[in-house]
mmCIF file of C-alpha atoms and ligand atoms in Angstrom:
data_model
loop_
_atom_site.group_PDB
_atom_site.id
_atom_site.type_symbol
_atom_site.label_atom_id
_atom_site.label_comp_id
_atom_site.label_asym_id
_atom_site.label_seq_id
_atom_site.Cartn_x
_atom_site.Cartn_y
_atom_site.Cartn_z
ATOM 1 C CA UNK A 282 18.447 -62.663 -68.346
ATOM 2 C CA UNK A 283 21.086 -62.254 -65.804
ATOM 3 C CA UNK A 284 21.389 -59.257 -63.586
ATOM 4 C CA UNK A 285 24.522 -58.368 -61.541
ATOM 5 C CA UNK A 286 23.362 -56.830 -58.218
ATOM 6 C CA UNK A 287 25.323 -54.516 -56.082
ATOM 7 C CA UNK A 288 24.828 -53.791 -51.884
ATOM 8 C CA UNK A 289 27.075 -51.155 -50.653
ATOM 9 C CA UNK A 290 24.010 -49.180 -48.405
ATOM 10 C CA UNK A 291 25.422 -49.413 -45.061
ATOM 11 C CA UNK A 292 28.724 -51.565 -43.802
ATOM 12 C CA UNK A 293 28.615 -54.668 -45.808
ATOM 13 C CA UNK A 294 29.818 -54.777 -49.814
ATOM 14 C CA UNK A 295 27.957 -56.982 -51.598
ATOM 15 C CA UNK A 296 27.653 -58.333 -54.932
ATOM 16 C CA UNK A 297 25.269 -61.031 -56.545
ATOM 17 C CA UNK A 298 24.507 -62.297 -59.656
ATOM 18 C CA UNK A 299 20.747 -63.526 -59.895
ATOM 19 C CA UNK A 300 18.624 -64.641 -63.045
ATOM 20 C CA UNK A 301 15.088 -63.443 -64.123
ATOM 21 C CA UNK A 302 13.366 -66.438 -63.079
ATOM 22 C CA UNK A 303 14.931 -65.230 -59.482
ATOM 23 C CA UNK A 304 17.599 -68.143 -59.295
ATOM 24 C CA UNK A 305 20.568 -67.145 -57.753
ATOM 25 C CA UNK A 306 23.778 -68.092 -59.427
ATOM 26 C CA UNK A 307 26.551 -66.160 -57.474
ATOM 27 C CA UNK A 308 26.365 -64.145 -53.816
ATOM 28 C CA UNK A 309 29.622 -62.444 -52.162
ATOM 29 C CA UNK A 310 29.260 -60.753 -49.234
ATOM 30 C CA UNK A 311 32.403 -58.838 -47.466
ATOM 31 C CA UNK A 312 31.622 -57.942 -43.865
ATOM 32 C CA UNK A 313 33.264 -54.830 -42.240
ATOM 33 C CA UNK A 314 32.450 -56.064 -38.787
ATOM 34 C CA UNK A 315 35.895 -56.295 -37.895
ATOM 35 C CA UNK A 316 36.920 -52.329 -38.997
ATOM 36 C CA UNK A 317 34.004 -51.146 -36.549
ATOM 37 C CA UNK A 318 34.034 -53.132 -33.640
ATOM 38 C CA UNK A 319 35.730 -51.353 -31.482
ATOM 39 C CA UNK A 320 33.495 -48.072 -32.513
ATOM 40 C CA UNK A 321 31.000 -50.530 -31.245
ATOM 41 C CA UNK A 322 28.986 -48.703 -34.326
ATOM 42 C CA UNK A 323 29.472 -48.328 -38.566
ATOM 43 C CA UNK A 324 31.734 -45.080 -38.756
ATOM 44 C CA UNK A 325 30.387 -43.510 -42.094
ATOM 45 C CA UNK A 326 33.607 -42.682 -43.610
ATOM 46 C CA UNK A 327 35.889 -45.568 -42.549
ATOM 47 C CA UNK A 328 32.342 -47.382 -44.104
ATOM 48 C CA UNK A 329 32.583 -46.157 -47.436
ATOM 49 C CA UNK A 330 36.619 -46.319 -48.024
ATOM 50 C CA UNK A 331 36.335 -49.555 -47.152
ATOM 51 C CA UNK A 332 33.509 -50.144 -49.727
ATOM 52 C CA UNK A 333 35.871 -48.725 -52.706
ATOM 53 C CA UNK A 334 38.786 -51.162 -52.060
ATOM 54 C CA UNK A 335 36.448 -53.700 -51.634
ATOM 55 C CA UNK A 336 33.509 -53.491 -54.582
ATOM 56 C CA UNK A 337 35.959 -54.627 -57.268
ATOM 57 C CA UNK A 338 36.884 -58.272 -55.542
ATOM 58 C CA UNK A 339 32.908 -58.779 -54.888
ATOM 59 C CA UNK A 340 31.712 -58.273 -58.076
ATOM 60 C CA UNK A 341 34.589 -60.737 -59.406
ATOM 61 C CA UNK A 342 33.414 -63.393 -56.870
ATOM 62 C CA UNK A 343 30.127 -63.253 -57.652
ATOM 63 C CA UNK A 344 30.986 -63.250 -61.415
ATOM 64 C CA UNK A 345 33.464 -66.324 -60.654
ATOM 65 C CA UNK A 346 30.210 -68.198 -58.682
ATOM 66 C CA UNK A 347 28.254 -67.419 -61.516
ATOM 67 C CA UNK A 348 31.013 -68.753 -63.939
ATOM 68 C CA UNK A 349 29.701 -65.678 -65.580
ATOM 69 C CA UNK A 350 31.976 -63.205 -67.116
ATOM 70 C CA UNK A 351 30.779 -59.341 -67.895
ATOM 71 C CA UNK A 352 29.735 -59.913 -71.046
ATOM 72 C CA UNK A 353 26.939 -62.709 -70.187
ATOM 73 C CA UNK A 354 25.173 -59.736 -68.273
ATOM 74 C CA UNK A 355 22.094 -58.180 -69.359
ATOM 75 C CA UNK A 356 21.110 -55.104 -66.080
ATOM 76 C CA UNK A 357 22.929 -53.832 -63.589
ATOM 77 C CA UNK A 358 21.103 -53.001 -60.653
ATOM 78 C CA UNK A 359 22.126 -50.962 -57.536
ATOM 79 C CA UNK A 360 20.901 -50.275 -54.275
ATOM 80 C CA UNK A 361 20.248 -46.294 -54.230
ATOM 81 C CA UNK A 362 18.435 -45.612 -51.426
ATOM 82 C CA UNK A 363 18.203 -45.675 -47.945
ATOM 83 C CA UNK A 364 21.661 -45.750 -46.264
ATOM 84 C CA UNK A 365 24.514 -43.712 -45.780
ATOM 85 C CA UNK A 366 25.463 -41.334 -48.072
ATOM 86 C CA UNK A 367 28.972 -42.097 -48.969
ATOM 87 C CA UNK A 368 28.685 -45.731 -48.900
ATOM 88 C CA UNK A 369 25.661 -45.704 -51.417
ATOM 89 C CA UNK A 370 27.619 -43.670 -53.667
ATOM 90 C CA UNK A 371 30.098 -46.409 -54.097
ATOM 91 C CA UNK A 372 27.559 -48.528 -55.372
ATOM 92 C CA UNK A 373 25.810 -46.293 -57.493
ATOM 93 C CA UNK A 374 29.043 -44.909 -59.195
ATOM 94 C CA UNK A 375 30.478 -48.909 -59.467
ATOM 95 C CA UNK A 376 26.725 -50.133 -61.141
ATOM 96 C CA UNK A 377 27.085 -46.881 -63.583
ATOM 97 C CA UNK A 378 30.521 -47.616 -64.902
ATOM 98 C CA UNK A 379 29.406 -51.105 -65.689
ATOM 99 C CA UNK A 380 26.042 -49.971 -67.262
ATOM 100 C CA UNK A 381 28.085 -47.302 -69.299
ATOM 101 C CA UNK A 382 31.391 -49.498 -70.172
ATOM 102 C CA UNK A 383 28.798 -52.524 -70.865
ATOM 103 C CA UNK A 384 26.206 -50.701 -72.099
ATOM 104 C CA UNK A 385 23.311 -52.034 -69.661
ATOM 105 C CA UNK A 386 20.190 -51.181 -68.581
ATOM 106 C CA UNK A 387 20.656 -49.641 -64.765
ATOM 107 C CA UNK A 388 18.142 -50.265 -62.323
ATOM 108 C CA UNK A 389 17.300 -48.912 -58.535
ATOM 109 C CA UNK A 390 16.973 -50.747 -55.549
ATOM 110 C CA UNK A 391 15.210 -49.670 -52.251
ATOM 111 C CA UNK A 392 17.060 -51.655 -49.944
ATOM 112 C CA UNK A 393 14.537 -51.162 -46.763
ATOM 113 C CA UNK A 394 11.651 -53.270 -49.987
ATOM 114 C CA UNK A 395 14.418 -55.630 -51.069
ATOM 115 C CA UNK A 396 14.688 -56.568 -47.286
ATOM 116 C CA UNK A 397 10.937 -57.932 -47.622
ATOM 117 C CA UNK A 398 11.859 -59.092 -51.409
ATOM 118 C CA UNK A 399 13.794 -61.530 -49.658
ATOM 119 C CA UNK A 400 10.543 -63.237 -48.172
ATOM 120 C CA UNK A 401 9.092 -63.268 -52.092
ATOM 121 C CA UNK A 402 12.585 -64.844 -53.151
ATOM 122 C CA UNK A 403 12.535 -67.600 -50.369
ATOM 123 C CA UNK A 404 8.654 -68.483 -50.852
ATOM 124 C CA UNK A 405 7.352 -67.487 -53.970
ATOM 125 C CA UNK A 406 4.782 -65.514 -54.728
ATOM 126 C CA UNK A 407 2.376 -66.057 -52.517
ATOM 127 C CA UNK A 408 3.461 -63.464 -49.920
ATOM 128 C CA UNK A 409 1.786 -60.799 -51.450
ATOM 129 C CA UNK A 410 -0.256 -59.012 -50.533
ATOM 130 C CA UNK A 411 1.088 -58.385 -47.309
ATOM 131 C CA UNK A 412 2.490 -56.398 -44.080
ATOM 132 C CA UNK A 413 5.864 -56.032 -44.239
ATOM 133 C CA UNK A 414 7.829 -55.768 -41.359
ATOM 134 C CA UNK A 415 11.326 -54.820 -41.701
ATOM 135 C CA UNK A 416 13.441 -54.696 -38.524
ATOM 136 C CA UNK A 417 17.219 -54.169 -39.227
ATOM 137 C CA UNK A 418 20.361 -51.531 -37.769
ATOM 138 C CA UNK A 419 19.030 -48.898 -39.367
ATOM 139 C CA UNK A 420 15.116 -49.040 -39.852
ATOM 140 C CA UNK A 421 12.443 -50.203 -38.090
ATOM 141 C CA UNK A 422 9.007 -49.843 -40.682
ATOM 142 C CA UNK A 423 6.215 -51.388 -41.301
ATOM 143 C CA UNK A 424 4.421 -51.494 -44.596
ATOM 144 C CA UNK A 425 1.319 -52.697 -46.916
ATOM 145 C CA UNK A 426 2.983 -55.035 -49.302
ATOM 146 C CA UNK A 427 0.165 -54.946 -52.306
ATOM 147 C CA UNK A 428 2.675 -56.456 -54.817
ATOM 148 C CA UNK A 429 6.617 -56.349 -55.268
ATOM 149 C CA UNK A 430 6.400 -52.940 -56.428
ATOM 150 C CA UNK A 431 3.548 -51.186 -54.004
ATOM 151 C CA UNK A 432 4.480 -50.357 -50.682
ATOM 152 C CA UNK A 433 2.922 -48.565 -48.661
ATOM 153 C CA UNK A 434 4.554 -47.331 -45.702
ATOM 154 C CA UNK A 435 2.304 -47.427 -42.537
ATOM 155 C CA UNK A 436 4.866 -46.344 -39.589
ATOM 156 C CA UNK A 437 7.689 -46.638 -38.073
ATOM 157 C CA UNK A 438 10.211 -46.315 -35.861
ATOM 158 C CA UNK A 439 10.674 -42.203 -34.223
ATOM 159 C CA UNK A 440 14.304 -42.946 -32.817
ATOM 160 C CA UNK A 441 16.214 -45.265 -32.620
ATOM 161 C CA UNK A 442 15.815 -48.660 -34.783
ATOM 162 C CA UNK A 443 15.572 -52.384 -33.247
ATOM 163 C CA UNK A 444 19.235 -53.434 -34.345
ATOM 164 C CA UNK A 445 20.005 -50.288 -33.055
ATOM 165 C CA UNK A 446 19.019 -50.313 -29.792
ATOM 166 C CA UNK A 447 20.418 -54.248 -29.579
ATOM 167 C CA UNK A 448 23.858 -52.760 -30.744
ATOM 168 C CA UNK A 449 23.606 -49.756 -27.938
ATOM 169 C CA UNK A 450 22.730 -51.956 -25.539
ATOM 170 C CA UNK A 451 25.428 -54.405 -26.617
ATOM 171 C CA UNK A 452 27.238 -51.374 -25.780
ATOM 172 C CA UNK A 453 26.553 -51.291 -22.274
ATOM 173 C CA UNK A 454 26.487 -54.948 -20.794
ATOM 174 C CA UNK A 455 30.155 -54.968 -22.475
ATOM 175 C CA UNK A 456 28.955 -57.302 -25.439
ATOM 176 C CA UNK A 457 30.913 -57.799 -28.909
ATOM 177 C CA UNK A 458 29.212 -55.676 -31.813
ATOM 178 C CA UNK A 459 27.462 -56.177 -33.767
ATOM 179 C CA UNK A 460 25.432 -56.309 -30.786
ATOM 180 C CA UNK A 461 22.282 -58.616 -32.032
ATOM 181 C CA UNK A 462 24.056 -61.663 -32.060
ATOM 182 C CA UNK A 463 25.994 -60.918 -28.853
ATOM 183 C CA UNK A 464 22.540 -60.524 -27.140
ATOM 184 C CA UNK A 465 21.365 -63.447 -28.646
ATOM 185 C CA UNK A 466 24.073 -65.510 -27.528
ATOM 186 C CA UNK A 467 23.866 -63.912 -23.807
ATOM 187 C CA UNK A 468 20.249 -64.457 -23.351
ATOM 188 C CA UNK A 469 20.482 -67.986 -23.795
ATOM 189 C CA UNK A 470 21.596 -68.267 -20.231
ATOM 190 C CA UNK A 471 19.257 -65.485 -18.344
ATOM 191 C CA UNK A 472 15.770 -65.104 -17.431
ATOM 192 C CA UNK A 473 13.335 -62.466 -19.484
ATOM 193 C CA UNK A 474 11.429 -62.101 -16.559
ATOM 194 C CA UNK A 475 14.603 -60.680 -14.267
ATOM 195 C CA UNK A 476 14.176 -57.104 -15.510
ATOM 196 C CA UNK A 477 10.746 -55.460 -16.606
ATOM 197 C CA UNK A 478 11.492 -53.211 -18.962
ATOM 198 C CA UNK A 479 9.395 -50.610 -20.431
ATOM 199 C CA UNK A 480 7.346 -51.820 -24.277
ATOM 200 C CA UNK A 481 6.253 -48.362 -25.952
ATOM 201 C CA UNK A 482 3.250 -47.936 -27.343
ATOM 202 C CA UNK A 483 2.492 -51.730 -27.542
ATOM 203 C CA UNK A 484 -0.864 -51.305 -26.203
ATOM 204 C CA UNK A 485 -1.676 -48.547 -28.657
ATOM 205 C CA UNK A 486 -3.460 -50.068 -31.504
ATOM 206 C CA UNK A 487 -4.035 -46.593 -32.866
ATOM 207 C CA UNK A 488 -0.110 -45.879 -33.627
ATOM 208 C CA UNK A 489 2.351 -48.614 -35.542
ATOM 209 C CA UNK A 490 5.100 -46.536 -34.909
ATOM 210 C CA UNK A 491 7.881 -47.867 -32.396
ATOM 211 C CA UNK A 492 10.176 -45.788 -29.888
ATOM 212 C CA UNK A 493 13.575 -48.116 -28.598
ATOM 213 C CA UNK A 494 15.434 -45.296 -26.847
ATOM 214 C CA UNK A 495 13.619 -45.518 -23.749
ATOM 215 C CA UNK A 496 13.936 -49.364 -23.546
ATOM 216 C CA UNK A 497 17.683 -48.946 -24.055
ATOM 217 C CA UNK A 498 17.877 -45.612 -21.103
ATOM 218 C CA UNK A 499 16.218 -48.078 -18.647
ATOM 219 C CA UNK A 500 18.868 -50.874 -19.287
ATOM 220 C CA UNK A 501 21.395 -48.289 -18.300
ATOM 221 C CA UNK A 502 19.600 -47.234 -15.285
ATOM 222 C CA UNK A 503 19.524 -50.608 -14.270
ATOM 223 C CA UNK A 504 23.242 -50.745 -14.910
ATOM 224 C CA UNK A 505 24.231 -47.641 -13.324
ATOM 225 C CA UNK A 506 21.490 -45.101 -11.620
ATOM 226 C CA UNK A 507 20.319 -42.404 -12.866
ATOM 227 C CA UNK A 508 22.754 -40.038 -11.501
ATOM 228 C CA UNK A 509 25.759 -41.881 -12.429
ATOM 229 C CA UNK A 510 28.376 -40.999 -14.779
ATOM 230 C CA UNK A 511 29.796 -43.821 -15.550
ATOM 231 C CA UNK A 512 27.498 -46.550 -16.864
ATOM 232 C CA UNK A 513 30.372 -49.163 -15.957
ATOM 233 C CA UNK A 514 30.159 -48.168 -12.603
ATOM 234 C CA UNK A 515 29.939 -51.369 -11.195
ATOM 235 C CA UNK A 516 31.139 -54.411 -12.979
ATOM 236 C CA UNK A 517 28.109 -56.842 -14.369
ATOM 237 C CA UNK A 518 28.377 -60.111 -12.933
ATOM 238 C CA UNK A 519 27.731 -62.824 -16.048
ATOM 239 C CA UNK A 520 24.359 -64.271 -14.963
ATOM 240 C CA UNK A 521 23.307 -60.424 -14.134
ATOM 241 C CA UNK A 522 24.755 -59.402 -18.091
ATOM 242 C CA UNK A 523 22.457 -63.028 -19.178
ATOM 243 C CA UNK A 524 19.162 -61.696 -17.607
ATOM 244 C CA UNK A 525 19.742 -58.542 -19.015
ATOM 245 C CA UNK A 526 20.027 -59.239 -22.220
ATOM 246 C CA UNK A 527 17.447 -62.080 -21.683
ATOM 247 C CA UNK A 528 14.723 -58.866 -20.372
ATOM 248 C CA UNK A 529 15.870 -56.600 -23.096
ATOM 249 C CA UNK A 530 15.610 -58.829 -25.792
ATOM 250 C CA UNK A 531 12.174 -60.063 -24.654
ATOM 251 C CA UNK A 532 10.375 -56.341 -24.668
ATOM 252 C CA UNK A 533 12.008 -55.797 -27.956
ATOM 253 C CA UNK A 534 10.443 -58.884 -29.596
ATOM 254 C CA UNK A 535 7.048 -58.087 -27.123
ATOM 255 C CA UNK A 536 6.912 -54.751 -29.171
ATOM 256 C CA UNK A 537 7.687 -56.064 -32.643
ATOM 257 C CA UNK A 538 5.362 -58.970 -32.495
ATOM 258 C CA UNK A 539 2.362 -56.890 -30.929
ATOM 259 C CA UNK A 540 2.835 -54.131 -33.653
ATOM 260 C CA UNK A 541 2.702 -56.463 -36.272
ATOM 261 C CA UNK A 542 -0.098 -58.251 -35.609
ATOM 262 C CA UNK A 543 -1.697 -53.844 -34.715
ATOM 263 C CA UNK A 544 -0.966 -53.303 -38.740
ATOM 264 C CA UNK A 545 -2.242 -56.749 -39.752
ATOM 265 C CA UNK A 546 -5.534 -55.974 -37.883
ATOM 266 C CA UNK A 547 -5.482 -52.374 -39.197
ATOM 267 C CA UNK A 548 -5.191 -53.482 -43.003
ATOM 268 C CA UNK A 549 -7.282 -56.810 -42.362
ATOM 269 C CA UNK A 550 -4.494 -58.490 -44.354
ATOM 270 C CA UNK A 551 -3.786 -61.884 -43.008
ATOM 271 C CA UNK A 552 0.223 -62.512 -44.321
ATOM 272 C CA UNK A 553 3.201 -61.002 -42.546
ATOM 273 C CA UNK A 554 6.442 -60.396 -44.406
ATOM 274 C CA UNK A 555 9.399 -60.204 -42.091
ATOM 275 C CA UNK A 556 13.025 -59.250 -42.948
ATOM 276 C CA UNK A 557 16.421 -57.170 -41.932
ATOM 277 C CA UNK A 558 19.241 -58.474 -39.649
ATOM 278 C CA UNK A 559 17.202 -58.618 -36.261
ATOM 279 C CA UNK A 560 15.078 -60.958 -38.298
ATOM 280 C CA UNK A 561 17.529 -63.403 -37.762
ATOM 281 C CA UNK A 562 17.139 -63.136 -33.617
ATOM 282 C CA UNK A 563 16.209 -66.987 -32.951
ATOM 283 C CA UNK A 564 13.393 -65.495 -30.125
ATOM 284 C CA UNK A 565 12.358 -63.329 -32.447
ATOM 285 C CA UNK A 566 11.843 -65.921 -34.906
ATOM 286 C CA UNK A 567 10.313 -68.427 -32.453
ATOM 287 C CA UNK A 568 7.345 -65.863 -31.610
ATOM 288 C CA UNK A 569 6.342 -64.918 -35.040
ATOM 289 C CA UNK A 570 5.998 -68.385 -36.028
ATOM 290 C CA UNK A 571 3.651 -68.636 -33.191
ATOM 291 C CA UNK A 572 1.486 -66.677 -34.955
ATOM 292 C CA UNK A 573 1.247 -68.579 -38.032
ATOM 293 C CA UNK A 574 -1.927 -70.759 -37.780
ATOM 294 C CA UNK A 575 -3.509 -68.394 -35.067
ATOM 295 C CA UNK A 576 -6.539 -66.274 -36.224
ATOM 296 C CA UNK A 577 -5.562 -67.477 -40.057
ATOM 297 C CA UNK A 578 -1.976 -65.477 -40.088
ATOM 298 C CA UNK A 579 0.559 -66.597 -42.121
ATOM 299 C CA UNK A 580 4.235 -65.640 -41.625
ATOM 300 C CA UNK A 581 7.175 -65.780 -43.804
ATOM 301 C CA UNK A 582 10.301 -64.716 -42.183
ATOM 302 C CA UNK A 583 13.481 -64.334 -44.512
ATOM 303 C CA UNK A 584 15.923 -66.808 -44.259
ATOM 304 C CA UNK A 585 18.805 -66.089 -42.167
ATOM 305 C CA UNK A 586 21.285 -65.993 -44.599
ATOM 306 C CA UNK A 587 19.076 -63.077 -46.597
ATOM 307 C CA UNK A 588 18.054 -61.240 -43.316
ATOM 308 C CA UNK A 589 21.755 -59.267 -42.529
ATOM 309 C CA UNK A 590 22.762 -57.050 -45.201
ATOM 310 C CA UNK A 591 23.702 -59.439 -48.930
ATOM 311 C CA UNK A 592 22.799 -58.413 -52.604
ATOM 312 C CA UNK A 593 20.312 -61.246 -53.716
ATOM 313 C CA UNK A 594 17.717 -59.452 -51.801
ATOM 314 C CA UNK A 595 18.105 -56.615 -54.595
ATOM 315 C CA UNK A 596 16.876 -59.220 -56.873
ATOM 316 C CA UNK A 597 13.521 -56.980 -56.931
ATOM 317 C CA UNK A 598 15.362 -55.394 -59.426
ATOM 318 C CA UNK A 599 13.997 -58.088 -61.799
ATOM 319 C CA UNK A 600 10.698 -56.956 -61.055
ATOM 320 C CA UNK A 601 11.183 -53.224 -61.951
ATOM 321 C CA UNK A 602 13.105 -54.866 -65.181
ATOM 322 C CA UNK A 603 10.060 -56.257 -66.277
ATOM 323 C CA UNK A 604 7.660 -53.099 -65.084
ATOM 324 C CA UNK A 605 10.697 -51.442 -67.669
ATOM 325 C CA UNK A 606 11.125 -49.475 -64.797
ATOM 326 C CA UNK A 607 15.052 -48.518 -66.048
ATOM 327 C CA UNK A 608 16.690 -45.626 -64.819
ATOM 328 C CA UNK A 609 18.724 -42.934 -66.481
ATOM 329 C CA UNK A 610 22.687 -42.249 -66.110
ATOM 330 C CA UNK A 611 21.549 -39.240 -63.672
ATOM 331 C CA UNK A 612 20.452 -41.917 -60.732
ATOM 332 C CA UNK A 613 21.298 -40.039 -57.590
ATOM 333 C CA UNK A 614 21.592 -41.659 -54.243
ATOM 334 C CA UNK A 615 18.370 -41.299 -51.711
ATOM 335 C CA UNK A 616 20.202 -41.014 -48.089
ATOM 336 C CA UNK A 617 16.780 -41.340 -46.387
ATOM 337 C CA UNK A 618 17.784 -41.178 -42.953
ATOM 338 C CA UNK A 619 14.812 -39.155 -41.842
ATOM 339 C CA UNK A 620 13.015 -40.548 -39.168
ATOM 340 C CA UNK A 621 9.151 -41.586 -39.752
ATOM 341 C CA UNK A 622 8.828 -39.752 -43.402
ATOM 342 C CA UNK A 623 6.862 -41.866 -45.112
ATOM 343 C CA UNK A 624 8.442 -41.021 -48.535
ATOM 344 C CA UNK A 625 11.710 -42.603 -47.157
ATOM 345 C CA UNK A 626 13.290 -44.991 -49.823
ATOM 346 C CA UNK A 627 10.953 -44.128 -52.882
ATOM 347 C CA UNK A 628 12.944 -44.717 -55.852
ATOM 348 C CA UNK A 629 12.323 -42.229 -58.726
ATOM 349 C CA UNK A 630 9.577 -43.775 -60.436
HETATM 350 O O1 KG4 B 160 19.832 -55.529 -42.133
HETATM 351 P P1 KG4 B 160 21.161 -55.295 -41.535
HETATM 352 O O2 KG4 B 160 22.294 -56.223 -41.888
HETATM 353 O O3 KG4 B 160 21.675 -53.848 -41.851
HETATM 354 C C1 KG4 B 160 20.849 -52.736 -41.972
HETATM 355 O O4 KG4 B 160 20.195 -52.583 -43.027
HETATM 356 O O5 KG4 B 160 20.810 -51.965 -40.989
HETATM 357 O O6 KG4 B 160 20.943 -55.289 -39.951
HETATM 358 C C2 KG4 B 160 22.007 -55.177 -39.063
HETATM 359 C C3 KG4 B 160 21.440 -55.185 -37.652
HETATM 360 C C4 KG4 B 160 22.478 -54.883 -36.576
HETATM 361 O O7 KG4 B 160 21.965 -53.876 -35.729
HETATM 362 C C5 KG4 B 160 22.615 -56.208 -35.841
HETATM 363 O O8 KG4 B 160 22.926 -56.066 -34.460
HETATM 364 C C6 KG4 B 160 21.243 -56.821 -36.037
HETATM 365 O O9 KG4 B 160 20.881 -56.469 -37.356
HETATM 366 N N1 KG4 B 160 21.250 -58.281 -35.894
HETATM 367 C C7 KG4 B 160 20.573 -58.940 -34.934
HETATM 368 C C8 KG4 B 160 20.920 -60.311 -35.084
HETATM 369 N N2 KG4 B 160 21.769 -60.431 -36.152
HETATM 370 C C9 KG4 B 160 21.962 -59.162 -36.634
HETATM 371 N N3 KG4 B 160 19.750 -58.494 -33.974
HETATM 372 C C10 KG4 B 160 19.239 -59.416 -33.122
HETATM 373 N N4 KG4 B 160 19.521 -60.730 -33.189
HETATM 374 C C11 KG4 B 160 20.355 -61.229 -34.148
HETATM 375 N N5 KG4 B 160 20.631 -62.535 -34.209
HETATM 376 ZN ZN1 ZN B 161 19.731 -53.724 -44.329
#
């Protein structure tokens, strides 16, 4: 069985073309870095616009990686829920022409769970079960992976989300955007210990949620006082910029790491699923595979190429496929954005 996939949640349109025994036989991803950058964030309706000239072209380059054509398809599948409302609509309405014109079974994707599907994808099937920890622009969650289709959601974040706060602060040392990478890049060169910046709740086993606003006001009062107007009030000499980001990136990855192993302790599960763009953060990386082999944890981190935003990761369609979890032509979209409600992302069934 092949399924055609389609991403269009957030600022990247995506298209992939993946088989039921999970094998992927086309991937096309089109970033809209480039039309946001100097919003230094994803503008919603430039977002979606962009998504309709673009959906097309994917889902003909998958198709063409494939050497597929329409007719060898047997789902369509479509990531419904969370995002932003206009862009997911794209998707939906491109994934329900095709089930309609091709006469398809149409199945839903919750693109925060097909984030952690992308662990399952890279290692099999012995990541479940789980904690799930899925650390991207737009959500910050953790969850009790039972099995591809149970998860639970145990907390997240109540403001802003890790990516987020990376991009903000991006923002404010004068850094490109998307600002993960950029941070990356500049902490190379600085020291984590220059700044101490504030960790929320880390020490507060009793709560897996996660707060980033604060971290990110206190890199702008280091910048510019509290009082100031203008946070480039002084110009940020490049080692000062390096420790910054160095600082800021370490409480960030302080916070995720000491959460996760909070929720691994709190469920006594032993596995931790991680996924989303910030998964790709080489620090990041480095201190969750510390954990493997300590006190019996095992981690799977997504690879890089499935942590930013791409459509294989909606292969968890396959799974709802076989559950015959297919959905009806009146599939809505899920928007989601509310902070810390744990119903977030449930797909319809
Ligand atoms: O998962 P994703 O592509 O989109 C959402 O679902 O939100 O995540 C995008 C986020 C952005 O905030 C970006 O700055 C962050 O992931 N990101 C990183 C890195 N690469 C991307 N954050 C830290 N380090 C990175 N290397
Ligand atoms: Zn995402």
């Amino acid at each position: 069985m092949n399924l055609l996939i389609l991403e269009t949640t957030c600022d990247e349109t995506a298209a992939a073309v993946v088989n039921d025994r999970l094998e992927v036989l086309g991937s096309a991803v089109a970033s809209q870095d480039a039309l946001h950058e100097r919003f230094r964030g994803v503008v919603p309706e430039i977002a979606s616009r962009a998504h309709v000239e673009r959906i097309v072209p994917i889902v003909d380059s998958a198709l063409r990686q494939a050497r597929l054509t329409l007719a060898d398809l047997d789902a369509v599948a479509v990531a419904n829920t969370p995002g932003l409302a206009g862009s997911l609509l794209v998707g939906l309405t491109a994934a329900k022409s095709l089930a309609v014109a091709l006469d398809l079974p149409l199945l839903a994707v919750n693109h925060v769970h097909a984030h952690l599907y992308a662990c399952r994808i890279a290692f099999g099937e012995t990541v479940f079960p789980s904690v799930g920890l899925v650390v991207s622009g737009g959500h910050t969650s953790l969850f009790r992976c039972e099995g591809p289709l149970d998860f639970q959601w145990l907390g997240g974040t109540i403001d802003d989300a890790a990516g987020e706060a990376f991009d903000k602060v991006a923002g404010l040392l004068g850094l490109g955007y998307p600002g993960g990478p950029a941070i990356e890049r500049a902490a190379e060169r600085g020291d984590a210990r220059a700044f101490r910046f504030p960790r929320s709740f880390v020490n507060d086993s009793t709560r897996l949620d996660f707060s980033f606003s604060g971290l990110k006001t206190a890199v702008r009062y280091q910048i510019a006082g509290p009082s100031t107007a203008g946070v480039m009030a002084r110009p940020l000499a490049e080692n000062e910029i390096a420790d910054l980001a160095a600082s800021f990136q370490e409480a960030v990855v302080d916070v995720l790491v000491a959460k996760a192993l909070h929720a691994l302790t709190r469920t006594g599960l032993q596995t931790l699923l991680v996924g989303g763009g910030v998964a790709a953060n080489a620090r990041l990386r480095k201190r969750l595979d510390e954990l493997t082999g300590s006190e019996g944890v095992r981690t799977f981190i997504a690879p890089r190429e499935l942590c930013t935003d791409n459509a294989v990761m909606g292969a968890i369609a396959v799974e709802r496929l076989k559950a015959g979890l297919v959905e009806s032509l009146d599939l809505d979209i899920k928007p989601g954005l509310v902070r810390g409600n744990p119903n977030v992302g449930q797909v319809s069934k």
